[in-house]
Coordinates of C-alpha atoms in Angstrom, one line a residue:
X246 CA 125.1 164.7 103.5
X247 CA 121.7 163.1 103.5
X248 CA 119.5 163.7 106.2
X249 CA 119.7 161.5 109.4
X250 CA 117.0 158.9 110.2
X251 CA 114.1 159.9 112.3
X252 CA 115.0 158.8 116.0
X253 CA 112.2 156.2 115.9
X254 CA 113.9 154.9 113.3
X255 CA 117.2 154.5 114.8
X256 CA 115.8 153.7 118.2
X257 CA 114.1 150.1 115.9
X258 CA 118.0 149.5 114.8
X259 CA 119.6 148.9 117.9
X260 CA 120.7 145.7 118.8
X261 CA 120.2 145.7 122.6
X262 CA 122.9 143.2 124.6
X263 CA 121.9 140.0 125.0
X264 CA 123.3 139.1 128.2
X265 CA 122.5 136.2 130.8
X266 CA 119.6 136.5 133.2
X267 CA 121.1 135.5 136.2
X268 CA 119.3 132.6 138.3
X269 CA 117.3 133.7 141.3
X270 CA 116.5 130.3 142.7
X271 CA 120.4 129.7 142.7
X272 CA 122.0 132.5 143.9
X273 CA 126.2 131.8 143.7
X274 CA 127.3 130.7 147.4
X275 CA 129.0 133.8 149.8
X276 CA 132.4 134.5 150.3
X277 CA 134.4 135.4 153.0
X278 CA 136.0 139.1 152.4
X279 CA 139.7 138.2 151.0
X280 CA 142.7 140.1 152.9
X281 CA 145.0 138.9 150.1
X282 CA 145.5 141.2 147.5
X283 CA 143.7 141.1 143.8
X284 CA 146.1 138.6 142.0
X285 CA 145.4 136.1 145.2
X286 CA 141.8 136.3 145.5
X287 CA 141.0 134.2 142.8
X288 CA 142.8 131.3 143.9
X289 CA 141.8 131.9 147.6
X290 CA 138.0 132.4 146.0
X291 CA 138.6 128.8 145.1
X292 CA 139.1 127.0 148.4
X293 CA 135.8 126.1 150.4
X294 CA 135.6 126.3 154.1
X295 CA 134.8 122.9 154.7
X296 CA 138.1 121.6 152.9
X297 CA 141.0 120.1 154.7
X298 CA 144.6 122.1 155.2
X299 CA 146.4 120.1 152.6
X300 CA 144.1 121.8 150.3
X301 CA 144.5 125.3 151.9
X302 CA 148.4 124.7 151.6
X303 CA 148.6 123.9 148.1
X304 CA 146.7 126.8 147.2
X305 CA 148.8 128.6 149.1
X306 CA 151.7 127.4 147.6
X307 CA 150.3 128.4 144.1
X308 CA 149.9 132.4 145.4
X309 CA 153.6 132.3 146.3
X310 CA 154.4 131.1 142.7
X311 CA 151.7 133.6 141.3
X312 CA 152.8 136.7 143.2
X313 CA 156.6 137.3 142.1
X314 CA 155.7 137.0 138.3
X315 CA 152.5 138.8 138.2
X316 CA 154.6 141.6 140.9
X317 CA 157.3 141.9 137.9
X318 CA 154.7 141.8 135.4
X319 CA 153.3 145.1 136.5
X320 CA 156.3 146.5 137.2
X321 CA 158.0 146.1 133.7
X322 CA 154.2 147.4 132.2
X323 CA 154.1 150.5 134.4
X324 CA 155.0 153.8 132.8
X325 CA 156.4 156.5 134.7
X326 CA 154.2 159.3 136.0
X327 CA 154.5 162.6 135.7
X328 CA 155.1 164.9 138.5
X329 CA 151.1 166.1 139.4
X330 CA 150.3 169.5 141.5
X331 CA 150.2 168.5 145.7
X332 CA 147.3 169.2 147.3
X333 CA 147.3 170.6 150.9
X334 CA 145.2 170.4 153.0
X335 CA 146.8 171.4 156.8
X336 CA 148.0 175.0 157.7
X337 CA 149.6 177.3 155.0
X338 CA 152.5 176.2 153.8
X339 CA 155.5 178.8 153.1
X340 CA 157.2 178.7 149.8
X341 CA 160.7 179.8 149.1
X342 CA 160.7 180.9 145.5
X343 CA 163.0 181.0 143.1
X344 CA 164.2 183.9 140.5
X345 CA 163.1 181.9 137.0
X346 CA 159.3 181.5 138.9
X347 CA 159.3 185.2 139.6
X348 CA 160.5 186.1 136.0
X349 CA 158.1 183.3 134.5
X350 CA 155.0 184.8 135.5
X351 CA 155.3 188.6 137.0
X352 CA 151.7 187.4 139.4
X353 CA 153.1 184.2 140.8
X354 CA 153.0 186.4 143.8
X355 CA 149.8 186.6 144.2
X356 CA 148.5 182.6 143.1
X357 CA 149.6 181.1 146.2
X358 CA 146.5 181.8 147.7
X359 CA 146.4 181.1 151.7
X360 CA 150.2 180.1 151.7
X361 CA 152.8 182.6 152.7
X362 CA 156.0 183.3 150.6
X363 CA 159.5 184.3 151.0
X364 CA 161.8 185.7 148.8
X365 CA 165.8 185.2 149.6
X366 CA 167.7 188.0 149.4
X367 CA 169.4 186.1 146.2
X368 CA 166.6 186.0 144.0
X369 CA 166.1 190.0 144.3
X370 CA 169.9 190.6 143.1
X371 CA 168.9 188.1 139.9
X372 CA 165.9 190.1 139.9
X373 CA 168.0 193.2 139.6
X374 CA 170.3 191.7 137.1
X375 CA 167.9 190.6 134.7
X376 CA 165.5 194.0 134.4
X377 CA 167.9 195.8 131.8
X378 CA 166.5 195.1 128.1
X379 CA 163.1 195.4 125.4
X380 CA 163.0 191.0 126.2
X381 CA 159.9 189.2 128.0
X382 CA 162.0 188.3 131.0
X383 CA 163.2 191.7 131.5
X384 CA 159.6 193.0 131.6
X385 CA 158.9 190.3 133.2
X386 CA 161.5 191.4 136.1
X387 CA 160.5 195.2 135.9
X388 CA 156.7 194.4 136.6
X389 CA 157.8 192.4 139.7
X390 CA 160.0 194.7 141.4
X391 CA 157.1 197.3 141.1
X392 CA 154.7 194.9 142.1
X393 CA 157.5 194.6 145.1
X394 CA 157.7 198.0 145.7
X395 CA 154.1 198.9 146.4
X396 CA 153.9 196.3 148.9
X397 CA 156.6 197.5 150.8
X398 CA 155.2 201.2 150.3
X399 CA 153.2 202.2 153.3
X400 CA 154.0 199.0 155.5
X401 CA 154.3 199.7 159.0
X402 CA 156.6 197.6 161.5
X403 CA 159.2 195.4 160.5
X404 CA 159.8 192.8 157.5
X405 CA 159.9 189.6 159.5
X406 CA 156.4 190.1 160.5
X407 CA 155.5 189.5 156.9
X408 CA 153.2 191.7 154.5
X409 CA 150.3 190.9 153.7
X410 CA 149.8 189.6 150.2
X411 CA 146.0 191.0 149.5
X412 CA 147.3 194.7 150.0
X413 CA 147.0 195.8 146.4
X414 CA 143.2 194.0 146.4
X415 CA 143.9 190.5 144.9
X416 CA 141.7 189.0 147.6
X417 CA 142.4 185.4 146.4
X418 CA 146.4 185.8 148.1
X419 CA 145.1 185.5 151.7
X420 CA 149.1 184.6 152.7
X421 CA 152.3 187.0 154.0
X422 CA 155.2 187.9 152.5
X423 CA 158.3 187.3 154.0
X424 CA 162.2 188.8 153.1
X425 CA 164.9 187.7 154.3
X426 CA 166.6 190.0 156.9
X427 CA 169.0 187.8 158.1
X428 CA 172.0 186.5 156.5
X429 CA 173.1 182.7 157.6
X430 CA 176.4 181.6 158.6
X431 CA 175.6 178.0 158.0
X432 CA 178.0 176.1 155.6
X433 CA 176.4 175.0 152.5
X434 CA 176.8 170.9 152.4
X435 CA 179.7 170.1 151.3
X436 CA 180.7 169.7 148.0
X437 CA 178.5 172.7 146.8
X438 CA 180.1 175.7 145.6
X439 CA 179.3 178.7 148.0
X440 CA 179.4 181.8 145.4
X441 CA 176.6 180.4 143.1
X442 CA 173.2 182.0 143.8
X443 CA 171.0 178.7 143.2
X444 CA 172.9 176.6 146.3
X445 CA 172.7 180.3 148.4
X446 CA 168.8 179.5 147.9
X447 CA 169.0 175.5 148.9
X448 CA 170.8 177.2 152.4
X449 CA 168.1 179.1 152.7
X450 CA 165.8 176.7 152.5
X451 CA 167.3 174.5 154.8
X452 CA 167.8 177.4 157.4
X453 CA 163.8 178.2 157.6
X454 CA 163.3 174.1 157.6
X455 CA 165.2 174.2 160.8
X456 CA 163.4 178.1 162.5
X457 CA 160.1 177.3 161.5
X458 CA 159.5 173.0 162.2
X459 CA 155.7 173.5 162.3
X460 CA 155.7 175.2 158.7
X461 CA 156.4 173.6 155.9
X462 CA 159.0 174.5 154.0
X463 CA 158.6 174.0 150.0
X464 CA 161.3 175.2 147.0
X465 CA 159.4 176.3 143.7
X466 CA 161.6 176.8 141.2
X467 CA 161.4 176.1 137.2
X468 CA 165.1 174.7 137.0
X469 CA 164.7 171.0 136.5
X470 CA 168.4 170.9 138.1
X471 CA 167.3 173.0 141.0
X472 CA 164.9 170.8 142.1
X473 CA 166.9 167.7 141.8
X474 CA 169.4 169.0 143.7
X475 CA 167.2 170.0 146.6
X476 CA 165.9 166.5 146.6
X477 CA 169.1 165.1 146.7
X478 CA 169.8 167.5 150.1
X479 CA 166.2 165.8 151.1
X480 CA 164.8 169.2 151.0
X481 CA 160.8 169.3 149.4
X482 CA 160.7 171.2 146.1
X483 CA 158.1 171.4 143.7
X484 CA 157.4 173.0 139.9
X485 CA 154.9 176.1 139.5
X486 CA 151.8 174.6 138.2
X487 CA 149.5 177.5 138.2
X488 CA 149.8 178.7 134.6
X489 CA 149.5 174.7 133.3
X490 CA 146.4 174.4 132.1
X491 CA 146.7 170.6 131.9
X492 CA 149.3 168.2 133.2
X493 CA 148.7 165.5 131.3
X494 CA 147.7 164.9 127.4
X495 CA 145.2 162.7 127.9
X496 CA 143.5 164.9 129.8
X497 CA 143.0 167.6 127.3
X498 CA 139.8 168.4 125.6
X499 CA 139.0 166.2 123.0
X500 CA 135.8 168.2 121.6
X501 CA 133.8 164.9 120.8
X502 CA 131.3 162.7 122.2
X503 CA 130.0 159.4 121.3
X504 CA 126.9 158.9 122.0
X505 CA 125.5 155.5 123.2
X506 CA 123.4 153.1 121.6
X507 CA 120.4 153.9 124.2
X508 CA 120.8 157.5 123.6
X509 CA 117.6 158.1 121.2
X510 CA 115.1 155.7 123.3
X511 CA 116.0 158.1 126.3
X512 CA 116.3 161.4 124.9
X513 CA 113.6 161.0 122.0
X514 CA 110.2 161.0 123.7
X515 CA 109.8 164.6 123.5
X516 CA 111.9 165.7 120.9
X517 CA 111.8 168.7 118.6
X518 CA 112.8 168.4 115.0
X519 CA 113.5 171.1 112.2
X520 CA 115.0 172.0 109.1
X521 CA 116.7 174.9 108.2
X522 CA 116.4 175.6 104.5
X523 CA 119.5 178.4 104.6
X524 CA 121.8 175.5 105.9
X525 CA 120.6 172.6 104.7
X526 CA 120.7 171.3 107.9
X527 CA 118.6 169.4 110.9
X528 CA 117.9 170.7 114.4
X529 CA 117.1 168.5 117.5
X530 CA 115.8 169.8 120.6
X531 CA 116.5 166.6 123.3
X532 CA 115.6 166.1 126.8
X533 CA 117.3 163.4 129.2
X534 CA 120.4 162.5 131.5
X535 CA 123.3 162.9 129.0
X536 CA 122.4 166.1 128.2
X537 CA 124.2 167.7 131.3
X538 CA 127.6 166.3 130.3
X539 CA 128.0 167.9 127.4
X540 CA 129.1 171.6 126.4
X541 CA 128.1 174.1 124.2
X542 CA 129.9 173.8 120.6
X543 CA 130.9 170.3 121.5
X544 CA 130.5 167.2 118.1
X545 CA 128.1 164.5 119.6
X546 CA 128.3 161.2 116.8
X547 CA 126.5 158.1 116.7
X548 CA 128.2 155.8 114.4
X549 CA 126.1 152.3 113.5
X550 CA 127.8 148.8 113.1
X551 CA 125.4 147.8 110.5
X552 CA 127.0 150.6 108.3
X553 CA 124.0 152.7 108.1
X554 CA 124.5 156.7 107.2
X555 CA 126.1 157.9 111.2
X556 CA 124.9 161.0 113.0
X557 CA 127.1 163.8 113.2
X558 CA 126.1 166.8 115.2
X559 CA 127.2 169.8 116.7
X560 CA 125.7 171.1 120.4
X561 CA 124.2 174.4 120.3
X562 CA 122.5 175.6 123.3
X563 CA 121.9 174.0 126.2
X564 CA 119.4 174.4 128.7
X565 CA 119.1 172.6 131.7
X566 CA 118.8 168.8 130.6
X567 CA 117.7 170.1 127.0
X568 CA 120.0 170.3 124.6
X569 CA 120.1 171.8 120.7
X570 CA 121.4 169.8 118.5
X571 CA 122.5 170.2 114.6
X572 CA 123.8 168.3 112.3
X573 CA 126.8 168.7 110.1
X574 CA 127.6 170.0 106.4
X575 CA 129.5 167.0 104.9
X576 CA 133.1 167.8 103.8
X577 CA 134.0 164.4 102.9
X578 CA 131.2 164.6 99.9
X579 CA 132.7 166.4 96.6
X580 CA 130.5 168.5 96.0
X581 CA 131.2 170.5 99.5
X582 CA 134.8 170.8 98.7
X583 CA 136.9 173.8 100.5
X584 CA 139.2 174.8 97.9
X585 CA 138.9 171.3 96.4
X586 CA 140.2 170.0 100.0
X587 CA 137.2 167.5 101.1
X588 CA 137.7 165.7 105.0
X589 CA 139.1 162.1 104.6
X590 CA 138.1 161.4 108.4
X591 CA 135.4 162.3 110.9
X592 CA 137.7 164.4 112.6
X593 CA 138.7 166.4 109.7
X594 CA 134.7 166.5 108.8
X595 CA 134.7 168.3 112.4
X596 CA 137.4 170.3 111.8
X597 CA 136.2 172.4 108.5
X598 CA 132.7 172.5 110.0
X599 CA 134.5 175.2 113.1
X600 CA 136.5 177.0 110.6
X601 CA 133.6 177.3 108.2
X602 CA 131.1 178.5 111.4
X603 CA 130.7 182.3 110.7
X604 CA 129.2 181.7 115.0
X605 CA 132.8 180.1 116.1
X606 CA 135.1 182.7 116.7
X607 CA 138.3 180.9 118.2
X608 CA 139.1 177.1 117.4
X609 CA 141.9 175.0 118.5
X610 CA 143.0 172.3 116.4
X611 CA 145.3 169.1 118.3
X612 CA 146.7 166.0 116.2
X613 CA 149.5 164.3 115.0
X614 CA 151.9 165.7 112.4
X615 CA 150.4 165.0 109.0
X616 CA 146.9 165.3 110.0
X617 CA 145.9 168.6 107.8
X618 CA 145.6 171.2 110.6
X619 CA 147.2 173.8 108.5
X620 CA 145.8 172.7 105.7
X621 CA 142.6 173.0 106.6
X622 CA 142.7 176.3 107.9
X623 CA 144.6 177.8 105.2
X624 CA 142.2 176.2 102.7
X625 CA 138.9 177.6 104.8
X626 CA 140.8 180.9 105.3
X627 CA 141.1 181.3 101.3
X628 CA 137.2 180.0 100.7
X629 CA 135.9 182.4 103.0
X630 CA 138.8 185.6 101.9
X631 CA 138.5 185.0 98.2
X632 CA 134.9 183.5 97.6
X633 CA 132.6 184.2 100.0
X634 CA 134.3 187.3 101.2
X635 CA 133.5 187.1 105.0
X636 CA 136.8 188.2 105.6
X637 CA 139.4 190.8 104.2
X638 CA 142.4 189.1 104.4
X639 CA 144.8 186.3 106.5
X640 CA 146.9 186.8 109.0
X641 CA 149.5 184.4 109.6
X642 CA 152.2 183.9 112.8
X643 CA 153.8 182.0 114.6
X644 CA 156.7 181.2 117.0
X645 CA 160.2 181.0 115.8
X646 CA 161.5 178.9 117.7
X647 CA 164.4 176.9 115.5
X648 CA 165.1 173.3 115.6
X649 CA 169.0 173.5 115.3
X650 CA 171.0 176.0 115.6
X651 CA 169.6 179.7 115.1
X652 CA 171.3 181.0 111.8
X653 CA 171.7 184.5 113.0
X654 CA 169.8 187.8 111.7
X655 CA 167.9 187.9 108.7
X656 CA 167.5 190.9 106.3
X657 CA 164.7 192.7 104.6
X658 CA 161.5 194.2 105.4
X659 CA 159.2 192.3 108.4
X660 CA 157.3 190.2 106.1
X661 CA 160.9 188.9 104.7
X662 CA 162.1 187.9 107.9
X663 CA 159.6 185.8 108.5
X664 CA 159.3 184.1 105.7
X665 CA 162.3 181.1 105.9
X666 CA 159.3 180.7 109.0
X667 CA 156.5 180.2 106.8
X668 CA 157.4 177.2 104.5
X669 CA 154.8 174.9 105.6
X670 CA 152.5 177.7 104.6
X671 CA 154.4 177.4 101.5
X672 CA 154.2 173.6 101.1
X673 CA 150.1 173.9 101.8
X674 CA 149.7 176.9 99.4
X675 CA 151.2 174.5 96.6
X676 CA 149.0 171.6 97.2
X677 CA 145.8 174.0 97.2
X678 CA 147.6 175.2 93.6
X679 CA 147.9 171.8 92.3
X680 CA 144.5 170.8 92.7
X681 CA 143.0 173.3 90.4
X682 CA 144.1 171.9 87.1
X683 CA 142.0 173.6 84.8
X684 CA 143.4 176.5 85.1
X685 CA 146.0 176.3 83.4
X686 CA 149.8 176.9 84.1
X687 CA 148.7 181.1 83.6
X688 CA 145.6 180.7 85.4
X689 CA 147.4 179.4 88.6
X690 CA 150.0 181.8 88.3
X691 CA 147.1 184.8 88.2
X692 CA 145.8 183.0 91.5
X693 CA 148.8 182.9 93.1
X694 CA 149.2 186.7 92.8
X695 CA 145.9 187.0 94.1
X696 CA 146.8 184.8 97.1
X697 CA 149.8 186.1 97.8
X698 CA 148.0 189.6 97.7
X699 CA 145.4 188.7 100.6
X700 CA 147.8 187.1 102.9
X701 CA 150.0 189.2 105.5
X702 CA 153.0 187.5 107.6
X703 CA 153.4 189.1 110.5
X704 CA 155.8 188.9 113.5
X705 CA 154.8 188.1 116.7
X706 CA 157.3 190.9 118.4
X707 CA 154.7 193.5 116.7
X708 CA 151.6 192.6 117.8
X709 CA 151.1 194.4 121.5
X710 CA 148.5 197.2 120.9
X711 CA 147.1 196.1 117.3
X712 CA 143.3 195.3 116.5
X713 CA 142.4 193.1 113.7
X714 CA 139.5 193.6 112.4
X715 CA 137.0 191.2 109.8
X716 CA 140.8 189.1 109.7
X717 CA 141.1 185.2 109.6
X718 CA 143.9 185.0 111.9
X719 CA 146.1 181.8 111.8
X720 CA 148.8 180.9 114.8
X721 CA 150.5 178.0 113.4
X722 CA 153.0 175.6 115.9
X723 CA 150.8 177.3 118.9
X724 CA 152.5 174.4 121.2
X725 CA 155.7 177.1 121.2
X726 CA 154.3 179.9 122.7
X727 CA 154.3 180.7 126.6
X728 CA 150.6 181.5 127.9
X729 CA 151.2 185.1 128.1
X730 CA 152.3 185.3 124.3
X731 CA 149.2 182.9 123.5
X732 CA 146.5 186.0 125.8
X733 CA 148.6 188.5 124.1
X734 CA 147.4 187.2 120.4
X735 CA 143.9 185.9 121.3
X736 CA 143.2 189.2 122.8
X737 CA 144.2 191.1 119.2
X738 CA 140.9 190.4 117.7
X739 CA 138.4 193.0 117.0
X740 CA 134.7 192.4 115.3
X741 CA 134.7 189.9 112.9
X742 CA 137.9 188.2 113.3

């Protein structure tokens, strides 16, 4: 990629906006503060104070013709929300809790921080039910019962006065703990079966509404039904939010910046500029008011309208309002082909510069199907296995988690099970095979060998206690895992993976 211009130089081609310079000798008049809402202010805006009530009745007139359609406008364009996390903000709630919570994340007990908790006497028989077995949720059920245990151990008085939640030293859980200790006698509303355990729970809930009227009383449960049945009884009930990172896509980290057109004329009068011969690359050292907003490893880009050669550029350090900036390798150009893969967008561009950054350890990749996120990684995995030998070999898992119907046990060795999982792996290894076409139908069969050779499929189920080390380590379909599975696989690598 050529060098960017100097700053000066990009600082002469920007077209500042050319916008009106408002008159000063004729200010516009004053309006009165409008009571109507937005859609009506404009035609309110448009009757003076001096004008006669025929005119004032007209335009009122054309607001009751305006409202209904623009109303039904904005109601056929709205999109429906999805549920967000409450925020309190009065006295500590108490939350009735569900098995699936408990069994979902074993700590949920102790990320409820100044609310108190109470378990019905139904969720601890599920509890009890479901901690037989090697599976996640039956560990899952083990580790809470113990975690039950040593709060009860050593508690003096009785169970309705509640334990307290910080016992065991999580000082964030500031709450109580209440059982239940008292079985109600209260029919269940009618039409809901009284043997099953999840309307036992919605008594429950409406039991403490009515002992405890200055508390507020909240179901968290992970059954979608669950809640909508508690809703339908008018009871409150709520999702467990604390392991969602994000609740909304559009919220997620995108990794870019664009930088705006004023950006070199305020963070260019003291800037620092060198080259780094090893690299081939830039470095800019940048003081001003952006610099704050953005984060370390984060791609800053300046594209021109005039079609002049853009500025792509990774952030460094960051210090304060100073910033390190430097610029990109460019995989789009030929010549810096991956395994004769070269980026056909700026995002792919991005991409391979993270997986070809020795000083990047972990990298996430989000898009689209069809947008090369394996690809890419497979093809920088083999450049860096293979050629330049950074690493010994790739590892490569993921969830298996079927589309249709599961087809049952598979036989052979580890490797062999997994591989019916692996055929996008297969699909990719083929187009990185048919790009090399001078080698010949033996020559690509002698690579493939080689390939095949430097890449291990592993399973998922075997990777508690393992420690790879100097591997490139590839989770493909990561949007399948829980967030425990997803700690238990990030935390598997050793130096140099």
């Amino acid at each position: 990629m050529p060098l960017p211009p100097l700053p000066t130089q990009i600082a002469d081609q920007i077209n500042l906006s050319r916008q009106k310079t408002p008159d000063l000798k004729n200010p516009p008049k004053k309006m009165k503060k409008a009571l109507a809402p937005s859609w009506a202010q404009e035609v309110e805006a448009n009757i003076d104070e001096d004008d006669d009530l025929s005119a004032a009745e007209a335009a009122l007139e054309q607001i009751k013709t305006i409202a209904p359609a623009q109303h039904l406008e904005k109601q056929l364009d709205s999109k429906p929300e999805r549920p967000k996390r409450t925020v309190r903000t009065g006295p500590p709630s108490l939350f009735v809790l569900d098995t699936n919570v408990l069994m979902h994340d074993p700590s949920s007990l102790f990320r409820f921080e100044e609310h108190d908790l109470y378990l019905p006497m139904t969720t601890l028989e599920e509890l009890d039910n479901h901690k037989k077995g090697m599976s996640e949720v039956a560990r899952n059920a083990r580790m809470v019962s113990r975690s039950l245990d040593q709060l009860i151990a050593g508690t003096s008085g009785q169970l309705d006065e509640g334990i307290p939640l910080n016992k065991l030293g999580n000082q964030d859980a500031t709450g109580r703990l209440f059982f239940q200790t008292q079985f109600s006698n209260a029919p269940l509303p009618e039409g809901l079966p009284e043997g099953k355990g999840d309307n036992l729970i919605l008594g429950v809930v409406r039991d403490l509404q009515k002992a405890k009227p200055q508390q507020e009383v909240v179901l968290v449960s992970k059954d979608i039904n669950m809640r909508i049945k508690a809703r339908a009884l008018g009871l409150p009930a709520e999702d467990y939010f604390n392991d969602q990172v994000l609740e909304d896509r559009d919220l997620m980290y995108s990794g870019v910046m664009a930088l705006p057109s004023d950006f070199w004329p305020k963070h260019g009068k003291a800037m620092e500029s060198w080259a780094d011969g090893k690299s081939g690359t830039m470095f800019y050292r940048v003081t001003g008011p952006l610099v704050p907003s953005m984060l370390i490893n984060q791609f800053v880009y300046q594209e021109n309208p005039d079609g002049t050669t853009p500025f792509y550029a990774l952030v460094r350090e960051i210090n304060g309002k100073t910033a390190l900036l430097q610029t990109l390798k460019d995989y789009s150009h030929q010549k810096n082909n991956v395994w004769s893969i070269t980026a056909r967008n700026r995002e792919q561009n991005f991409a391979m510069n993270l997986l070809m950054n020795p000083d990047i350890d972990f990298v996430t990749l989000l898009g689209q199907a069809g947008t090369g996120k394996t690809l890419l990684a497979l093809a920088a995995g083999l450049e860096q296995v293979l050629d330049s030998k950074r690493y010994n070999e790739i590892i490569i898992t993921r969830a298996t988690v079927p589309v249709g119907e599961d087809i049952g046990f598979l036989p052979g060795t580890e490797e062999e099970k997994m591989q019916p999982w692996m055929g996008a792996f297969d699909d990719n290894l083929e187009v990185l095979h048919r790009s090399d076409d001078t080698a010949g139908e033996w020559g690509r069969a002698a690579t493939q060998e080689l390939i095949r050779s430097r890449i291990k499929v592993k399973s998922m189920n075997f990777m508690r206690g393992r420690t790879f080390v100097s591997k490139f380590l590839i989770i493909d379909e990561a949007q399948n895992l829980t967030p425990k599975q997803m700690k238990t696989l990030v935390t598997r690598a050793g130096p140099g993976t």
